mmCIF file of C-alpha atoms in Angstrom:
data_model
loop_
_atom_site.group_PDB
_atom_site.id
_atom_site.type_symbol
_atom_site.label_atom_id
_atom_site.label_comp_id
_atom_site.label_asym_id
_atom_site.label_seq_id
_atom_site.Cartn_x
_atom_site.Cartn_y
_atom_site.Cartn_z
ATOM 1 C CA UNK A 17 -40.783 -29.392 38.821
ATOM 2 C CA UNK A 18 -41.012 -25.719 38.852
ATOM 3 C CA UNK A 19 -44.743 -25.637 37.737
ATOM 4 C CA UNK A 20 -45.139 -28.546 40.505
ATOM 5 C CA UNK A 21 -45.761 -25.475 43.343
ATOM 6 C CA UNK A 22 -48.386 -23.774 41.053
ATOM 7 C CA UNK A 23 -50.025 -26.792 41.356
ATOM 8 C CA UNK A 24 -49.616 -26.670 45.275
ATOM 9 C CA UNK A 25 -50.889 -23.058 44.873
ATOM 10 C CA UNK A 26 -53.920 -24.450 42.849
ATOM 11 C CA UNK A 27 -55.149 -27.031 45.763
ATOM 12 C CA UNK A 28 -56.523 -23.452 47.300
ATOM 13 C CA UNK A 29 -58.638 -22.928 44.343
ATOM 14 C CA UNK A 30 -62.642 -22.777 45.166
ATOM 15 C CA UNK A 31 -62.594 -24.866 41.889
ATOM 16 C CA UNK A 32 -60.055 -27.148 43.422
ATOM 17 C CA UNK A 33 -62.017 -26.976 46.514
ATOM 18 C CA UNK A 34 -65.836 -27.359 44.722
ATOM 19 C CA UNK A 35 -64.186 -30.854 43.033
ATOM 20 C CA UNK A 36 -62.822 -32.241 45.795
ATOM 21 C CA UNK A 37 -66.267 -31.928 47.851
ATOM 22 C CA UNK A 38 -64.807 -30.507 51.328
ATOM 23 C CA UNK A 39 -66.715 -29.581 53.865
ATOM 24 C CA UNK A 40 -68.260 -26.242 53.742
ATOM 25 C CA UNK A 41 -66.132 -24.766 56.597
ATOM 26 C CA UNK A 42 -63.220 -25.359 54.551
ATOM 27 C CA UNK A 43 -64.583 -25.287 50.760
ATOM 28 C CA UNK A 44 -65.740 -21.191 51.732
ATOM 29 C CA UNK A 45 -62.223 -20.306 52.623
ATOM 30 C CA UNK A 46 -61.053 -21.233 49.365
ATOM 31 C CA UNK A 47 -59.756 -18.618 46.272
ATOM 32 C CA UNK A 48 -60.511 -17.522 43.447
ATOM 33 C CA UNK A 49 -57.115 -18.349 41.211
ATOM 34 C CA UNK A 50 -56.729 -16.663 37.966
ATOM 35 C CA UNK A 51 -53.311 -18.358 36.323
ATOM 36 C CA UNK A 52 -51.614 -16.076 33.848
ATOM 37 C CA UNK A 53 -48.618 -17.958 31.813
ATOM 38 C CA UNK A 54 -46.438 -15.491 30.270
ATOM 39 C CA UNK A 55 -43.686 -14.623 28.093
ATOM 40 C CA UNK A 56 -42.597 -11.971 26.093
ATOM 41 C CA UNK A 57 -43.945 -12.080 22.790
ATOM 42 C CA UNK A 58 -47.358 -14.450 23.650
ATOM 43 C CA UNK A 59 -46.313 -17.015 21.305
ATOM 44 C CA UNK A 60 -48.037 -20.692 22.418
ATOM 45 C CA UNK A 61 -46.549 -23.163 23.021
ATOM 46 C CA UNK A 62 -43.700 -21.712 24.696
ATOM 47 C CA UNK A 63 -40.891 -25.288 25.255
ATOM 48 C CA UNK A 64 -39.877 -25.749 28.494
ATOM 49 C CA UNK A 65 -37.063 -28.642 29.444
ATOM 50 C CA UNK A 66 -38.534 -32.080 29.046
ATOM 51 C CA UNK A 67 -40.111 -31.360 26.378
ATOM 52 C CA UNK A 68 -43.150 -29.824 28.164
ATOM 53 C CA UNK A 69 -45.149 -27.080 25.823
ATOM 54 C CA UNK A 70 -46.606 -24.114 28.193
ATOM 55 C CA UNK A 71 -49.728 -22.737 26.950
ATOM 56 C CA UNK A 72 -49.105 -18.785 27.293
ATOM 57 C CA UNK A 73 -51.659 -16.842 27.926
ATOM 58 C CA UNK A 74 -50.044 -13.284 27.874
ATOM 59 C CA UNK A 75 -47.261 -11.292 26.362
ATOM 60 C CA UNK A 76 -45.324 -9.130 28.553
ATOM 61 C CA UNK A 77 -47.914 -6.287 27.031
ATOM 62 C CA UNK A 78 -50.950 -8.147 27.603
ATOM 63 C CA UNK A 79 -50.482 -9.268 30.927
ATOM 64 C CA UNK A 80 -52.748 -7.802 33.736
ATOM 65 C CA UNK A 81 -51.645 -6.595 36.922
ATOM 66 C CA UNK A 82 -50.700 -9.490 39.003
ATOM 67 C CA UNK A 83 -50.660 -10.472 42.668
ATOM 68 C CA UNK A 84 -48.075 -13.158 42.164
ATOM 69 C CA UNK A 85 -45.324 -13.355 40.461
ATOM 70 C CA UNK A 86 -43.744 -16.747 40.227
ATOM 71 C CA UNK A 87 -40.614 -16.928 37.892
ATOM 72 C CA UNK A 88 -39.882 -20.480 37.217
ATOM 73 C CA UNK A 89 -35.853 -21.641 36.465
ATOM 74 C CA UNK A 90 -34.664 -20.974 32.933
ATOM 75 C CA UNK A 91 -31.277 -22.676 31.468
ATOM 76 C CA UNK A 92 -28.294 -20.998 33.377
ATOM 77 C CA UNK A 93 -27.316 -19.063 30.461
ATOM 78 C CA UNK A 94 -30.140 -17.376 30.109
ATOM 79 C CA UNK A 95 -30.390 -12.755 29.751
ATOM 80 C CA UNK A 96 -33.515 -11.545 30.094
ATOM 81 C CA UNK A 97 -34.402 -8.745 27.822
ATOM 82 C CA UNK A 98 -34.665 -5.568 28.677
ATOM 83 C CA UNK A 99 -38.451 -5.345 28.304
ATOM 84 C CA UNK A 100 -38.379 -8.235 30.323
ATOM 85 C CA UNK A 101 -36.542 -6.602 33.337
ATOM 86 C CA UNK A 102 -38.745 -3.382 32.958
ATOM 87 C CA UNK A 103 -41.756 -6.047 33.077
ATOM 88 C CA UNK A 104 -40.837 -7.551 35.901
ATOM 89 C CA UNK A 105 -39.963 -4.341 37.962
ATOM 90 C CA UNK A 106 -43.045 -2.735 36.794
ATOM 91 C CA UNK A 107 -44.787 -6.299 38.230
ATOM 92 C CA UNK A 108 -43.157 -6.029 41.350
ATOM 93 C CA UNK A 109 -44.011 -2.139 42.039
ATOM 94 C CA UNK A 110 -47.649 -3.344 42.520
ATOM 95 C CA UNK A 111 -47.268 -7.257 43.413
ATOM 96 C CA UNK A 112 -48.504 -8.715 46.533
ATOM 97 C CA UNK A 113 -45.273 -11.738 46.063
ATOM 98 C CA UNK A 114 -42.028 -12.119 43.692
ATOM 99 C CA UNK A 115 -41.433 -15.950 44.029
ATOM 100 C CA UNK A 116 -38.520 -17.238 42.354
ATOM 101 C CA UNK A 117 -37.294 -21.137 42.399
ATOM 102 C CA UNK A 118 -34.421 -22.122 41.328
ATOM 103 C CA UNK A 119 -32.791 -20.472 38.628
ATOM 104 C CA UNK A 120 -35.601 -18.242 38.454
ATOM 105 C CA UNK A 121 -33.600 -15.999 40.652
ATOM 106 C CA UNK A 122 -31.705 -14.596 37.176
ATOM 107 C CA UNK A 123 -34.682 -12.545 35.900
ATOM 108 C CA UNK A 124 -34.967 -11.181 38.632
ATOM 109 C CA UNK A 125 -31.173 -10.008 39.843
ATOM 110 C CA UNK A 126 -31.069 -9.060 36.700
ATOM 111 C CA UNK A 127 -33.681 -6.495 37.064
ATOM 112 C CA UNK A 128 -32.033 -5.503 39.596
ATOM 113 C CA UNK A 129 -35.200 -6.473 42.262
ATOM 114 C CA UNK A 130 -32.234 -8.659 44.261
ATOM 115 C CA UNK A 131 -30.472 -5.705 44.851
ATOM 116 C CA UNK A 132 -29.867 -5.480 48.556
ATOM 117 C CA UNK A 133 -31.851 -8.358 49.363
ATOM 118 C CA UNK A 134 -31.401 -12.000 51.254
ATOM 119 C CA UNK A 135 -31.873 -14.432 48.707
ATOM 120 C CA UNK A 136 -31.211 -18.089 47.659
ATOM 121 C CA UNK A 137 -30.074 -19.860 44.501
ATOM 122 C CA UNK A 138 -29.177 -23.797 43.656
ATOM 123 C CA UNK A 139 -26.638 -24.960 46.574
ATOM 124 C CA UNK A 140 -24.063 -25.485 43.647
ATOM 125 C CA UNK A 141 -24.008 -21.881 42.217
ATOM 126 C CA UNK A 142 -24.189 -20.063 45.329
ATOM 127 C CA UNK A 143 -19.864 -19.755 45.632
ATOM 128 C CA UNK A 144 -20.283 -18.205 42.469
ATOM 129 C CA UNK A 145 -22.948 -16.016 43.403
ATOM 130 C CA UNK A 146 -21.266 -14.866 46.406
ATOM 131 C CA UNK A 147 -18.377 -13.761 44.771
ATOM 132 C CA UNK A 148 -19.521 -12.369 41.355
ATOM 133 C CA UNK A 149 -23.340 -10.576 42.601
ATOM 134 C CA UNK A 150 -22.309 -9.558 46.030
ATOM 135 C CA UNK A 151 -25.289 -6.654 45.907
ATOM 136 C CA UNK A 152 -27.589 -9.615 47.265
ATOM 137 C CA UNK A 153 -26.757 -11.518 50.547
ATOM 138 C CA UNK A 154 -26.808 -14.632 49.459
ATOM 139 C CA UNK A 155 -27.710 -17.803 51.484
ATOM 140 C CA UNK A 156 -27.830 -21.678 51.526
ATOM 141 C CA UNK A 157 -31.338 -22.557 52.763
ATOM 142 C CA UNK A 158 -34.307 -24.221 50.831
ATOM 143 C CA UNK A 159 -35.899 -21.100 50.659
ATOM 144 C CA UNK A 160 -36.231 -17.502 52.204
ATOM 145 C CA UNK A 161 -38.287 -14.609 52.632
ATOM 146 C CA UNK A 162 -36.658 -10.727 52.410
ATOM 147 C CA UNK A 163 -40.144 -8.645 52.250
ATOM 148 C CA UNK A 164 -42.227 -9.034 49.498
ATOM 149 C CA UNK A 165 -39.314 -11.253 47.800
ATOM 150 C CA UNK A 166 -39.108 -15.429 48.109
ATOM 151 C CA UNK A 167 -36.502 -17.208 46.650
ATOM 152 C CA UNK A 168 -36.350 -20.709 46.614
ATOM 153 C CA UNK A 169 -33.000 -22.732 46.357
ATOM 154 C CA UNK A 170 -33.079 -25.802 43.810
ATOM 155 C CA UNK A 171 -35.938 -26.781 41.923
ATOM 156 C CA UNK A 172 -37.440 -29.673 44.678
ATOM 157 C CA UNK A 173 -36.958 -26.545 47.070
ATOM 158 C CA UNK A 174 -39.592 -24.500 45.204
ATOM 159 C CA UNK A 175 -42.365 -27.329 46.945
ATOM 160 C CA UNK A 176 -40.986 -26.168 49.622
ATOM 161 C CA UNK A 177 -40.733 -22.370 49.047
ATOM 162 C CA UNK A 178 -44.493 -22.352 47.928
ATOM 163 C CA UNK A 179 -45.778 -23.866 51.420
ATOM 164 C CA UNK A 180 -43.982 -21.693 53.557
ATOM 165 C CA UNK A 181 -45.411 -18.811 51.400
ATOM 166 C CA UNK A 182 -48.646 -20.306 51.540
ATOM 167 C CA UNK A 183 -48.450 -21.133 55.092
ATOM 168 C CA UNK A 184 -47.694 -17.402 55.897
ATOM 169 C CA UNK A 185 -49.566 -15.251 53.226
ATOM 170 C CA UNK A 186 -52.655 -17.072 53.397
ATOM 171 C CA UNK A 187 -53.485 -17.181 57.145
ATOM 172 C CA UNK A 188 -57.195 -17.303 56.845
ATOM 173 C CA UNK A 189 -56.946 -20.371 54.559
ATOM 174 C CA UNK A 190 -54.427 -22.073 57.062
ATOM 175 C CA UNK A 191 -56.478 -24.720 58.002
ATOM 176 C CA UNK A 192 -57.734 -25.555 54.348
ATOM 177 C CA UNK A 193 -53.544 -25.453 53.341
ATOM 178 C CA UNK A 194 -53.110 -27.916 55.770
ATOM 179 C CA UNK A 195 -55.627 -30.354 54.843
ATOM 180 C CA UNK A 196 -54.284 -29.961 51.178
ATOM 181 C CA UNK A 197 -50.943 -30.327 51.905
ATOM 182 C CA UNK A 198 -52.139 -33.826 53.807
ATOM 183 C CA UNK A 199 -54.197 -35.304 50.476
ATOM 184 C CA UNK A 200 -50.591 -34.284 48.229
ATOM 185 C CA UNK A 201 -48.903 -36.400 50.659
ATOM 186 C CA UNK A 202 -46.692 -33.441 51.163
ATOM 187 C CA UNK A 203 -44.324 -33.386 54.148
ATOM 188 C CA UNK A 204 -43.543 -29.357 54.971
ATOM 189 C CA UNK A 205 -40.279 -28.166 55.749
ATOM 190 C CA UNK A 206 -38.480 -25.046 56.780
ATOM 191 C CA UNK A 207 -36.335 -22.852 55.388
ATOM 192 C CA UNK A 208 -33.283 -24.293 56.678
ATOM 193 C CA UNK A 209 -31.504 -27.410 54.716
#
């Protein structure tokens, strides 16, 4: 479910767009998407739960300057290294969006980007949260904004969490959003559970 929202992301694609023969009005307000799958050593296929194999594109050295960063949800007992933490605040010095769903928000409190922030976690683990990382103000809600920083709450929740951002960073492409958020059958909701 957590690569479900790149997906989402990827129904704005003039690819996306060119394939699914809209009209003109809507097919030239379309983006060019460049997906970069990373982790921190490049090896492919990296496993993710399920049994799904991500093709990686780029190590944490490879990797281009981004203007998104999503970080999906890893297991709950998961570190990140340290030259993952200095990747992803070197990322977020120059990013347009951090986006974490779901568990996704532990690489990036631990790299100390949640410092200070409002930010949201799985319903379940935000007690915990609250009492053991109270640098971050942390709240119940599907997903939430604090600058350049979304967090999304549980995994569904990062659906929602990429269609409010999409909704609100893409402006121009509002109208094409909408329309692709109709033909996924996709029902948007706010922030608020």
């Amino acid at each position: 479910m957590d690569v479900a929202p790149l997906d989402m992301l990827g129904m704005l694609d003039k690819h996306y767009a060119q394939a699914a023969q809209l009209p003109e009005h809507l097919a030239s307000k379309a983006l060019d998407i460049e997906y970069c799958f990373i982790n921190e050593t490049g090896e492919s296929p990296h496993p993710m739960t399920g049994g799904f194999k991500l093709v990686v594109t780029h190590s944490i050295e490879t990797c281009p300057p981004l203007d998104i960063l999503l970080i999906g949800g890893p297991a709950l007992s998961y570190r990140p290294s340290e030259p993952i933490q200095h990747f992803i605040q070197h990322q977020y010095e120059h990013v347009r969006a951090l986006l974490t769903i779901c568990t996704g928000y532990i690489p990036a409190l631990y790299s100390g980007i949640l410092d200070g922030k409002t930010a949201t976690a799985p319903r379940g683990l935000l007690p915990m949260l609250k009492e053991e990382k109270p640098n971050v103000k942390w709240v119940e809600k599907r997903w939430v904004r604090d600058g350049k920083v979304w967090s999304g709450g549980a995994m569904a929740n990062g659906m929602d969490l990429m269609a409010g951002f999409m909704w609100e960073e893409f402006e121009e492409q509002r109208e094409l959003t909408e329309m692709m958020m109709g033909m996924a059958d996709f029902v948007k909701r706010g922030p608020v559970y």
